[in-house]
Coordinates of C-alpha atoms in Angstrom, one line a residue:
M2 CA -31.4 2.2 -26.5
A3 CA -29.8 5.6 -26.8
E4 CA -33.2 7.3 -26.8
A5 CA -34.3 5.2 -23.8
G6 CA -31.0 6.1 -21.9
A7 CA -31.4 9.8 -22.7
G8 CA -35.0 9.8 -21.5
F9 CA -34.0 8.0 -18.3
L10 CA -31.2 10.5 -17.6
E11 CA -33.5 13.4 -18.2
Q12 CA -36.1 12.0 -15.8
L13 CA -33.4 11.2 -13.2
K14 CA -32.1 14.7 -13.6
S15 CA -35.4 16.4 -13.0
C16 CA -36.1 14.0 -10.1
V17 CA -32.9 15.0 -8.4
V18 CA -33.5 18.7 -9.0
W19 CA -36.9 18.6 -7.6
S20 CA -36.0 16.4 -4.6
W21 CA -33.2 18.9 -3.6
T22 CA -35.6 21.8 -4.3
Y23 CA -38.1 20.3 -2.0
L24 CA -35.6 19.6 0.8
W25 CA -34.0 23.0 0.6
T26 CA -37.4 24.6 0.7
V27 CA -38.3 22.7 3.9
W28 CA -34.9 23.6 5.4
F29 CA -35.3 27.3 4.5
F30 CA -38.7 27.5 6.1
F31 CA -37.4 25.7 9.1
M32 CA -34.6 28.2 9.5
L33 CA -37.0 31.1 9.2
F34 CA -39.1 29.5 11.9
L35 CA -36.0 29.3 14.1
V36 CA -35.2 33.0 13.4
Y37 CA -38.8 33.9 14.3
I38 CA -38.6 32.0 17.5
L39 CA -35.2 33.2 18.7
R40 CA -36.0 36.9 17.7
V41 CA -32.3 37.5 17.2
P42 CA -30.1 37.9 14.0
L43 CA -28.9 34.5 12.9
K44 CA -25.1 35.0 13.3
I45 CA -23.3 31.8 13.0
N46 CA -20.6 32.4 15.6
D47 CA -22.9 33.7 18.3
N48 CA -26.1 31.7 17.9
L49 CA -25.0 28.1 17.1
S50 CA -25.1 27.4 20.8
T51 CA -28.5 29.2 21.1
V52 CA -29.9 27.1 18.3
S53 CA -28.5 23.9 19.9
M54 CA -30.0 24.9 23.2
F55 CA -33.3 25.6 21.5
L56 CA -33.4 22.2 19.8
N57 CA -32.6 20.5 23.0
T58 CA -35.6 22.2 24.8
L59 CA -38.1 21.4 22.1
T60 CA -41.1 19.4 23.3
P61 CA -42.7 16.5 21.4
K62 CA -45.6 18.7 20.5
F63 CA -43.3 20.7 18.3
Y64 CA -42.3 17.6 16.4
V65 CA -45.9 16.6 16.0
A66 CA -46.8 20.0 14.7
L67 CA -43.8 20.0 12.3
T68 CA -44.4 16.5 10.9
G69 CA -48.1 17.1 10.7
T70 CA -47.7 20.4 8.8
S71 CA -45.2 18.7 6.4
S72 CA -47.7 15.9 5.9
L73 CA -50.4 18.4 5.2
I74 CA -48.3 20.3 2.6
S75 CA -47.3 17.1 0.9
G76 CA -50.9 15.9 0.8
L77 CA -52.0 19.2 -0.8
I78 CA -49.2 18.9 -3.4
L79 CA -50.3 15.2 -4.0
I80 CA -53.9 16.2 -4.6
F81 CA -52.9 19.0 -7.0
E82 CA -50.5 16.7 -8.9
W83 CA -53.1 14.0 -9.2
W84 CA -55.8 16.4 -10.5
Y85 CA -53.3 17.9 -13.0
F86 CA -52.3 14.5 -14.2
R87 CA -55.9 13.3 -14.6
K88 CA -56.8 16.4 -16.6
Y89 CA -53.7 16.9 -18.7
G90 CA -52.0 13.5 -18.7
T91 CA -48.7 14.8 -17.4
S92 CA -47.1 15.9 -14.1
F93 CA -47.1 19.6 -13.4
I94 CA -43.8 19.5 -11.6
E95 CA -42.2 17.5 -14.4
Q96 CA -43.6 19.9 -17.0
V97 CA -42.3 22.9 -15.2
S98 CA -38.9 21.3 -14.8
V99 CA -38.7 20.4 -18.5
S100 CA -39.9 23.8 -19.6
H101 CA -38.2 26.2 -17.2
L102 CA -35.4 24.4 -15.2
R103 CA -33.8 22.5 -18.0
P104 CA -32.7 25.7 -19.9
L105 CA -31.3 27.1 -16.7
L106 CA -29.3 23.9 -16.1
G107 CA -27.9 23.9 -19.6
G108 CA -30.3 21.3 -21.1
V109 CA -30.5 21.1 -24.8
D110 CA -33.4 19.8 -26.8
N111 CA -31.9 17.4 -29.3
S112 CA -35.1 17.1 -31.2
T113 CA -34.7 20.6 -32.8
P114 CA -31.2 20.8 -34.3
S115 CA -32.1 23.5 -36.8
N116 CA -34.9 25.6 -37.9
S117 CA -35.2 23.9 -41.3
N118 CA -35.2 20.5 -39.8
T119 CA -37.8 21.6 -37.3
S120 CA -40.1 22.9 -39.9
N121 CA -39.7 19.8 -42.1
G122 CA -40.3 17.6 -39.1
D123 CA -43.4 19.5 -38.0
A124 CA -44.8 19.2 -41.5
D125 CA -44.1 15.5 -41.7
S126 CA -45.5 14.9 -38.2
S127 CA -48.7 16.9 -39.0
R128 CA -49.2 14.9 -42.2
Q129 CA -48.6 11.7 -40.4
S130 CA -51.0 12.6 -37.6
V131 CA -53.7 13.5 -40.1
S132 CA -53.4 10.1 -41.9
E133 CA -53.1 8.1 -38.6
C134 CA -56.2 9.8 -37.0
K135 CA -58.3 9.6 -40.2
V136 CA -61.7 7.9 -39.5
W137 CA -62.6 5.1 -42.0
R138 CA -65.9 3.6 -42.9
N139 CA -66.3 0.2 -41.3
P140 CA -66.4 -2.3 -44.2
L141 CA -68.4 -4.8 -42.0
N142 CA -70.8 -2.3 -40.5
L143 CA -74.1 -3.6 -39.3
F144 CA -77.6 -2.7 -40.4
R145 CA -79.3 0.0 -38.3
G146 CA -82.8 -1.3 -38.5
A147 CA -82.1 -5.0 -38.3
E148 CA -79.2 -5.0 -35.9
Y149 CA -78.4 -1.7 -34.1
N150 CA -82.1 -0.9 -33.4
R151 CA -82.8 -4.4 -32.2
Y152 CA -80.0 -4.0 -29.7
T153 CA -81.5 -0.7 -28.5
W154 CA -84.9 -2.4 -28.1
V155 CA -83.5 -5.2 -26.0
T156 CA -81.0 -3.3 -23.8
G157 CA -82.3 0.3 -23.9
R158 CA -78.8 1.5 -24.9
E159 CA -77.7 3.4 -27.9
P160 CA -74.9 1.5 -29.7
L161 CA -74.1 4.4 -32.0
T162 CA -72.8 7.8 -31.0
Y163 CA -74.0 11.1 -32.6
Y164 CA -70.5 11.6 -34.0
D165 CA -70.6 8.2 -35.7
M166 CA -74.0 8.7 -37.2
N167 CA -73.1 12.2 -38.4
L168 CA -70.1 10.8 -40.2
S169 CA -72.4 8.2 -41.9
A170 CA -74.7 11.1 -43.0
Q171 CA -71.8 12.8 -44.6
D172 CA -70.8 9.6 -46.4
H173 CA -74.3 9.1 -47.7
Q174 CA -74.4 12.6 -49.0
T175 CA -71.0 12.1 -50.7
F176 CA -71.8 8.7 -52.3
F177 CA -75.6 9.0 -53.0
T178 CA -76.1 12.6 -54.2
C179 CA -74.8 14.8 -57.0
D180 CA -75.3 18.3 -58.3
T181 CA -78.0 17.2 -60.8
D182 CA -80.4 15.7 -58.2
H183 CA -82.6 18.9 -58.2
M184 CA -83.5 18.0 -61.8
R185 CA -85.3 14.8 -60.7
P186 CA -88.0 15.1 -58.0
A187 CA -87.3 11.8 -56.3
D188 CA -83.6 12.4 -56.1
A189 CA -84.2 15.9 -54.8
I190 CA -86.3 14.5 -51.9
M191 CA -83.6 12.0 -51.1
Q192 CA -81.0 14.7 -51.1
K193 CA -82.9 16.3 -48.3
A194 CA -83.6 13.0 -46.6
W195 CA -79.9 12.2 -46.2
R196 CA -79.5 15.4 -44.3
E197 CA -82.3 14.8 -41.9
R198 CA -81.3 14.0 -38.3
N199 CA -84.7 12.4 -37.3
P200 CA -84.8 8.7 -38.5
Q201 CA -88.6 8.8 -38.9
A202 CA -88.3 11.9 -41.1
R203 CA -85.7 10.1 -43.3
I204 CA -88.0 7.0 -43.6
S205 CA -91.0 9.2 -44.5
A206 CA -89.0 11.0 -47.1
A207 CA -87.9 7.7 -48.7
H208 CA -91.5 6.5 -48.9
E209 CA -92.4 9.9 -50.5
A210 CA -89.6 9.5 -53.1
L211 CA -90.8 6.0 -54.0
E212 CA -94.3 7.3 -54.7
L213 CA -92.8 9.4 -57.4
N214 CA -90.3 7.0 -58.9
E215 CA -88.4 3.7 -58.4
C216 CA -85.5 5.4 -56.6
A217 CA -82.6 3.2 -55.7
T218 CA -81.3 5.4 -52.9
A219 CA -84.8 5.4 -51.3
F220 CA -84.7 1.6 -51.2
I221 CA -81.3 1.7 -49.7
L222 CA -82.4 4.0 -46.8
L223 CA -85.4 1.8 -46.1
A224 CA -83.3 -1.4 -46.2
E225 CA -80.8 0.2 -43.8
E226 CA -83.1 1.8 -41.3
E227 CA -86.7 0.5 -41.6
A228 CA -86.2 -3.2 -42.2
T229 CA -86.2 -5.1 -38.9
T230 CA -84.7 -8.3 -40.2
I231 CA -81.9 -9.2 -42.6
V232 CA -84.5 -11.0 -44.9
E233 CA -86.5 -7.8 -45.2
A234 CA -83.3 -5.8 -45.9
E235 CA -82.3 -8.2 -48.6
K236 CA -85.7 -7.9 -50.4
L237 CA -85.4 -4.1 -50.4
F238 CA -81.8 -4.2 -51.6
K239 CA -82.9 -6.5 -54.5
Q240 CA -85.4 -3.8 -55.5
A241 CA -82.7 -1.2 -55.1
L242 CA -80.4 -3.3 -57.4
K243 CA -83.1 -3.4 -60.1
A244 CA -83.5 0.4 -60.0
G245 CA -79.8 1.1 -59.6
E246 CA -78.7 -1.0 -62.6
G247 CA -81.2 0.9 -64.9
C248 CA -79.8 4.3 -63.7
Y249 CA -76.2 3.0 -64.1
R250 CA -76.8 1.9 -67.7
R251 CA -78.4 5.2 -68.7
S252 CA -75.7 7.4 -67.1
Q253 CA -73.0 5.2 -68.5
Q254 CA -74.0 6.1 -72.0
L255 CA -74.1 9.8 -71.2
Q256 CA -71.0 10.2 -69.0
H257 CA -68.9 11.8 -71.7
H258 CA -71.4 14.5 -72.6
G259 CA -70.4 16.8 -69.9
A260 CA -69.2 17.3 -66.3
Q261 CA -72.7 17.0 -64.9
Y262 CA -73.3 13.7 -66.6
E263 CA -69.9 12.4 -65.4
A264 CA -70.8 13.3 -61.8
Q265 CA -74.2 11.6 -62.1
H266 CA -72.5 8.4 -63.5
R267 CA -70.0 8.5 -60.6
R268 CA -72.9 8.7 -58.2
D269 CA -74.8 5.8 -59.9
T270 CA -71.6 3.7 -59.8
N271 CA -71.3 4.3 -56.0
V272 CA -74.9 3.4 -55.5
L273 CA -74.6 0.2 -57.5
V274 CA -71.4 -0.9 -55.7
Y275 CA -72.9 -0.2 -52.4
I276 CA -76.1 -2.2 -53.2
K277 CA -74.2 -5.3 -54.4
R278 CA -71.8 -5.2 -51.4
R279 CA -74.7 -5.1 -49.0
L280 CA -76.5 -7.9 -50.8
A281 CA -73.4 -10.0 -50.5
M282 CA -73.3 -9.1 -46.7
C283 CA -77.0 -10.2 -46.4
A284 CA -76.2 -13.5 -48.1
R285 CA -73.3 -14.0 -45.6
K286 CA -75.4 -13.2 -42.6
L287 CA -78.2 -15.6 -43.8
G288 CA -75.7 -18.5 -44.2
R289 CA -75.2 -18.4 -47.9
T290 CA -71.5 -17.9 -47.6
R291 CA -70.4 -19.4 -51.0
E292 CA -72.9 -17.1 -52.8
A293 CA -71.6 -14.2 -50.8
V294 CA -68.0 -15.0 -51.8
K295 CA -69.0 -15.2 -55.5
M296 CA -70.8 -11.9 -55.4
M297 CA -67.8 -10.2 -53.7
R298 CA -65.4 -11.6 -56.3
D299 CA -67.6 -10.5 -59.2
L300 CA -67.9 -7.1 -57.7
M301 CA -64.1 -6.7 -57.2
K302 CA -63.6 -7.8 -60.8
E303 CA -66.2 -5.4 -62.2
F304 CA -65.1 -2.4 -60.2
P305 CA -61.4 -2.9 -59.4
L306 CA -60.6 0.7 -58.8
L307 CA -63.2 1.3 -56.0
S308 CA -61.0 0.3 -53.1
M309 CA -62.7 2.9 -50.8
F310 CA -65.3 0.3 -49.8
N311 CA -62.6 -2.2 -48.7
I312 CA -64.6 -5.1 -50.1
H313 CA -61.5 -7.4 -49.8
E314 CA -62.0 -7.4 -46.0
N315 CA -65.6 -8.7 -46.4
L316 CA -64.2 -11.3 -48.7
L317 CA -61.5 -12.4 -46.2
E318 CA -64.0 -12.9 -43.5
A319 CA -66.3 -15.0 -45.7
L320 CA -63.4 -17.1 -46.9
L321 CA -62.3 -17.7 -43.3
E322 CA -65.8 -18.9 -42.6
L323 CA -65.5 -21.4 -45.4
Q324 CA -62.0 -22.4 -44.1
A325 CA -60.6 -21.7 -47.6
Y326 CA -57.2 -20.8 -46.2
A327 CA -55.4 -21.0 -49.6
D328 CA -57.9 -18.5 -51.1
V329 CA -57.3 -16.3 -48.0
Q330 CA -53.6 -16.4 -48.6
A331 CA -54.1 -15.4 -52.2
V332 CA -56.2 -12.3 -51.2
L333 CA -53.6 -11.3 -48.6
A334 CA -50.8 -11.6 -51.2
K335 CA -52.6 -9.0 -53.3
Y336 CA -53.7 -6.6 -50.6
D337 CA -51.0 -6.9 -47.9
D338 CA -48.7 -4.6 -49.9
I339 CA -46.4 -1.9 -48.5
S340 CA -48.1 0.8 -50.7
L341 CA -51.6 0.1 -49.4
P342 CA -52.9 1.2 -46.1
K343 CA -52.8 -1.6 -43.5
S344 CA -55.7 -2.7 -41.3
A345 CA -56.2 -5.0 -38.4
T346 CA -58.0 -7.5 -40.7
I347 CA -55.0 -7.7 -43.0
C348 CA -52.4 -8.0 -40.2
Y349 CA -54.2 -10.3 -37.9
T350 CA -55.5 -12.6 -40.7
A351 CA -51.9 -13.0 -41.9
A352 CA -50.9 -13.8 -38.3
L353 CA -53.7 -16.3 -38.1
L354 CA -52.5 -18.2 -41.2
K355 CA -48.9 -18.3 -39.9
A356 CA -50.1 -19.4 -36.4
R357 CA -52.3 -22.1 -38.0
A358 CA -49.2 -23.9 -39.4
V359 CA -47.6 -24.3 -35.9
S360 CA -50.2 -23.6 -33.2
D361 CA -51.4 -27.2 -32.8
K362 CA -48.0 -28.4 -31.8
F363 CA -46.5 -25.2 -30.3
S364 CA -45.4 -25.3 -26.6
P365 CA -43.7 -22.3 -24.9
E366 CA -41.7 -24.7 -22.6
A367 CA -40.5 -26.8 -25.5
A368 CA -39.7 -23.8 -27.6
S369 CA -37.6 -22.3 -24.8
R370 CA -35.6 -25.5 -24.5
R371 CA -34.9 -26.2 -28.2
G372 CA -35.4 -22.8 -29.7
L373 CA -37.9 -21.6 -32.3
S374 CA -38.2 -23.3 -35.7
T375 CA -38.4 -21.3 -38.9
A376 CA -42.2 -21.7 -39.1
E377 CA -42.6 -20.8 -35.4
M378 CA -40.4 -17.8 -35.8
N379 CA -42.5 -16.7 -38.8
A380 CA -45.7 -17.1 -36.7
V381 CA -44.3 -15.1 -33.8
E382 CA -43.0 -12.3 -36.1
A383 CA -46.5 -12.2 -37.7
I384 CA -48.2 -11.9 -34.4
H385 CA -45.7 -9.3 -33.2
R386 CA -46.4 -7.3 -36.4
A387 CA -50.2 -7.5 -35.8
V388 CA -49.9 -6.6 -32.2
E389 CA -47.7 -3.6 -33.0
F390 CA -50.2 -2.4 -35.6
N391 CA -53.2 -2.6 -33.2
P392 CA -52.3 -3.6 -29.6
H393 CA -56.0 -3.5 -28.5
V394 CA -57.1 -6.6 -30.4
P395 CA -55.6 -9.3 -28.1
K396 CA -57.8 -8.2 -25.2
Y397 CA -60.9 -9.0 -27.2
L398 CA -59.7 -12.2 -28.9
L399 CA -58.6 -13.6 -25.6
E400 CA -61.9 -12.4 -24.1
M401 CA -60.2 -10.4 -21.4
K402 CA -62.5 -7.6 -22.3
S403 CA -66.2 -7.7 -23.3
L404 CA -67.2 -7.0 -26.9
I405 CA -69.8 -4.5 -28.0
L406 CA -71.5 -3.9 -31.3
P407 CA -68.9 -2.3 -33.7
P408 CA -69.4 1.3 -34.8
E409 CA -70.1 2.4 -38.3
H410 CA -66.7 4.0 -38.5
I411 CA -63.4 2.9 -37.2
L412 CA -60.0 4.4 -36.4
K413 CA -57.1 2.5 -37.8
R414 CA -54.9 1.1 -34.9
G415 CA -57.6 2.2 -32.4
D416 CA -60.0 0.5 -30.0
S417 CA -62.9 0.9 -32.5
E418 CA -61.0 -1.1 -35.1
A419 CA -60.1 -3.7 -32.6
I420 CA -63.8 -4.1 -31.7
A421 CA -64.9 -4.3 -35.3
Y422 CA -62.2 -7.0 -36.1
A423 CA -62.8 -9.1 -33.0
F424 CA -66.6 -9.0 -33.4
F425 CA -66.4 -10.9 -36.7
H426 CA -63.1 -12.8 -36.5
L427 CA -63.1 -14.2 -32.9
Q428 CA -64.9 -17.3 -34.1
H429 CA -62.2 -17.9 -36.8
W430 CA -59.4 -17.7 -34.2
K431 CA -61.3 -20.2 -31.9
R432 CA -61.6 -22.5 -34.9
V433 CA -57.9 -22.8 -35.3
E434 CA -56.6 -25.0 -32.5
G435 CA -53.9 -23.4 -30.4
A436 CA -54.0 -20.1 -32.2
L437 CA -55.3 -18.2 -29.1
N438 CA -52.7 -20.0 -26.9
L439 CA -50.0 -18.6 -29.2
L440 CA -51.5 -15.2 -29.1
H441 CA -51.8 -15.4 -25.3
S442 CA -48.1 -14.9 -25.0
F443 CA -48.6 -11.4 -26.4
R444 CA -51.3 -10.4 -23.9
M445 CA -48.7 -8.3 -22.0
I446 CA -47.9 -5.8 -24.7
P447 CA -44.3 -4.7 -24.5
Y448 CA -43.8 -0.9 -24.4
P449 CA -41.2 -0.8 -27.2
L450 CA -44.0 -1.4 -29.6
E451 CA -45.1 2.2 -28.9
K452 CA -41.9 3.4 -30.6
G453 CA -42.7 1.7 -33.9
H454 CA -40.5 -1.0 -35.5
L455 CA -42.5 -2.1 -38.5
F456 CA -45.0 0.8 -38.6
Y457 CA -45.0 4.4 -37.6
P458 CA -44.9 5.1 -33.9
Y459 CA -48.2 4.5 -32.2
P460 CA -50.3 7.7 -32.6
I461 CA -51.4 9.6 -29.5
C462 CA -54.7 10.8 -31.0
T463 CA -56.5 7.4 -31.0
E464 CA -58.0 7.8 -27.5
T465 CA -59.8 11.0 -28.2
A466 CA -61.2 9.8 -31.6
D467 CA -62.3 6.4 -30.1
R468 CA -64.2 8.2 -27.3
E469 CA -66.2 10.0 -30.0
L470 CA -66.9 6.9 -32.0
L471 CA -67.7 4.4 -29.2
P472 CA -70.7 4.6 -26.8
S473 CA -70.2 6.0 -23.3
F474 CA -71.0 2.7 -21.6
H475 CA -67.9 1.2 -23.1
E476 CA -64.5 1.6 -21.4
V477 CA -62.2 2.7 -24.1
S478 CA -58.9 0.7 -24.3
V479 CA -56.0 3.1 -24.1
Y480 CA -52.4 2.3 -25.3
P481 CA -49.9 3.0 -24.0
K482 CA -51.4 3.2 -20.5
K483 CA -50.5 6.4 -18.7
E484 CA -48.2 5.6 -15.8
L485 CA -48.3 7.7 -12.6
P486 CA -45.5 10.2 -12.8
F487 CA -42.6 9.9 -10.3
F488 CA -43.6 13.1 -8.5
I489 CA -47.0 11.8 -7.6
L490 CA -45.4 8.7 -6.1
F491 CA -42.7 10.7 -4.4
T492 CA -45.2 13.1 -2.9
A493 CA -47.5 10.3 -1.8
G494 CA -44.6 8.5 -0.1
L495 CA -43.5 11.8 1.6
C496 CA -47.0 12.5 2.8
S497 CA -47.4 9.0 4.2
F498 CA -43.9 9.1 5.8
T499 CA -44.5 12.4 7.5
A500 CA -48.0 11.4 8.6
M501 CA -46.5 8.3 10.2
L502 CA -43.9 10.3 12.0
A503 CA -46.6 12.6 13.4
L504 CA -48.6 9.6 14.6
L505 CA -45.6 8.0 16.2
T506 CA -44.5 11.2 17.8
H507 CA -48.0 11.7 19.2
Q508 CA -48.2 8.1 20.5
F509 CA -44.5 7.8 21.8
P510 CA -43.4 11.3 22.5
E511 CA -40.4 10.5 24.7
L512 CA -38.9 7.8 22.4
M513 CA -39.4 10.0 19.3
G514 CA -37.9 13.0 21.1
V515 CA -34.8 11.0 21.7
F516 CA -34.7 9.9 18.0
A517 CA -35.3 13.5 16.8
K518 CA -32.5 14.9 19.0
A519 CA -30.1 12.3 17.9
F520 CA -31.0 12.9 14.3
L521 CA -30.6 16.7 14.6
S522 CA -27.3 16.3 16.5
T523 CA -26.0 14.1 13.7
L524 CA -27.3 16.6 11.1
F525 CA -25.5 19.5 12.8
A526 CA -22.3 17.6 13.6
P527 CA -20.6 18.3 10.2
L528 CA -21.5 22.0 10.4
N529 CA -20.1 22.2 14.0
F530 CA -16.9 20.5 12.9
V531 CA -16.5 22.9 9.9
M532 CA -17.1 25.9 12.1
E533 CA -14.5 24.8 14.7
K534 CA -11.9 24.4 11.9
V535 CA -12.7 27.8 10.5
E536 CA -12.4 29.4 14.0
S537 CA -9.1 27.8 14.6
I538 CA -7.7 28.9 11.2
L539 CA -9.0 32.4 10.8
P540 CA -7.8 35.2 13.2
S541 CA -10.3 36.2 15.8
S542 CA -10.4 39.8 14.6
L543 CA -11.2 38.8 11.0
W544 CA -13.8 36.3 12.2
H545 CA -15.4 39.0 14.4
Q546 CA -15.6 41.4 11.4
L547 CA -17.2 38.6 9.2
T548 CA -19.8 37.9 11.8
R549 CA -20.7 41.6 12.1
I550 CA -21.2 41.7 8.4

């Protein structure tokens, strides 16, 4: 509350400053115009009557010109402010007032109390921004040949961006290559194949490697990119599994003989885990869900330390398909830990389980009358936690925004993660009666979530990263939405008001002339009163000397 109050006072202060600055600027130019018209020095004692006479003799055309010019100037300022806001996301006037006027007015930036605190804060914020804007491999990513390419054939659109595919190429080089590949001809070919940008060149290189040897990584590439159906991909992965298990057993026996053998064993382990995980995903896509769950459980037991693949998220989705909610809760109890990085799958699955217990009987009207029960409070808090972690997900679960194919990489708490989660889990939310109705109350995301209650404050870098990951035909969801600055609204209102005055003066010159004269008379009345009092108090000789000065 204190931060919100301070921010409001700062905004109010800058608004008042710039409002007065604008008014005094208009007044200054108006007085210069009077001086130019009268061609005489502006001495208060001698020329007040002249100014009054001049104002009384002004024609309606003058007021039309004055209000039209003011409207034009305000319009130009509005156009510039809007352009600056669209390009930089902030108001130019507000930025100038914060950067230059606040120090002149005695403003102090409370966020930098000392140099040591500033340096520590900058270091913490930089580390936080790096972790928050880190791009992760999508654990449920689709197959390029069997799914992404089929979408391209049907729609003519590319579902993957160059940035996303480039990240995948880097992942493949990290997981599927090692320093000793040049010693084996097939692996040397595949090392070059993973660096190829042309898909056909990669596929040709994989076939060339298979002519030399039963290469597991060559089968992987063909299963991912050449296979046009999931059935074909599964057959190729089974061949890759046979070759990968042989390489794994051989390197396991030699891993302690040197650093090169250890690196090779690490590579073979990554290849084997990847193959088994993709085979489990093939089984899940082909309807053999129980078989997929067993394969994932066995894989997690065999390689418990390889958490970089996030196999537990694949397992959660498969268990939800089986409606094995007790098993889902057991997996969440293990991975929904404060020391582990959170994800939309973890947070929203936990919220779904809490909502399932109360959603069938939940009614907002009844809850407002009698209050929330303990179970309902737990469900609301779980949904609040999930929405705070990723505020983009409700739009897709409530089908307020159309889904697209998820990218191969996601940004935690970003729109890309929301798409990847909703693409696979929307059916599970629909299956639980009343869960979406309970989530519907969170469709209007409250702005305090931006400040962070259960997690770090929402990062500001997600929009840029998501635009790189998601295709251009998708409208990226932005949170928090950028509101129009006060000065754009103020300038727009001023421009409209002065334009209306110019139009009314042109259409009703006599009536507007009467109003203008009455307004100016009222405006100058306090000044005339003060000058009369000053003339009555000061001696005439002293007043004469002051006017001469």
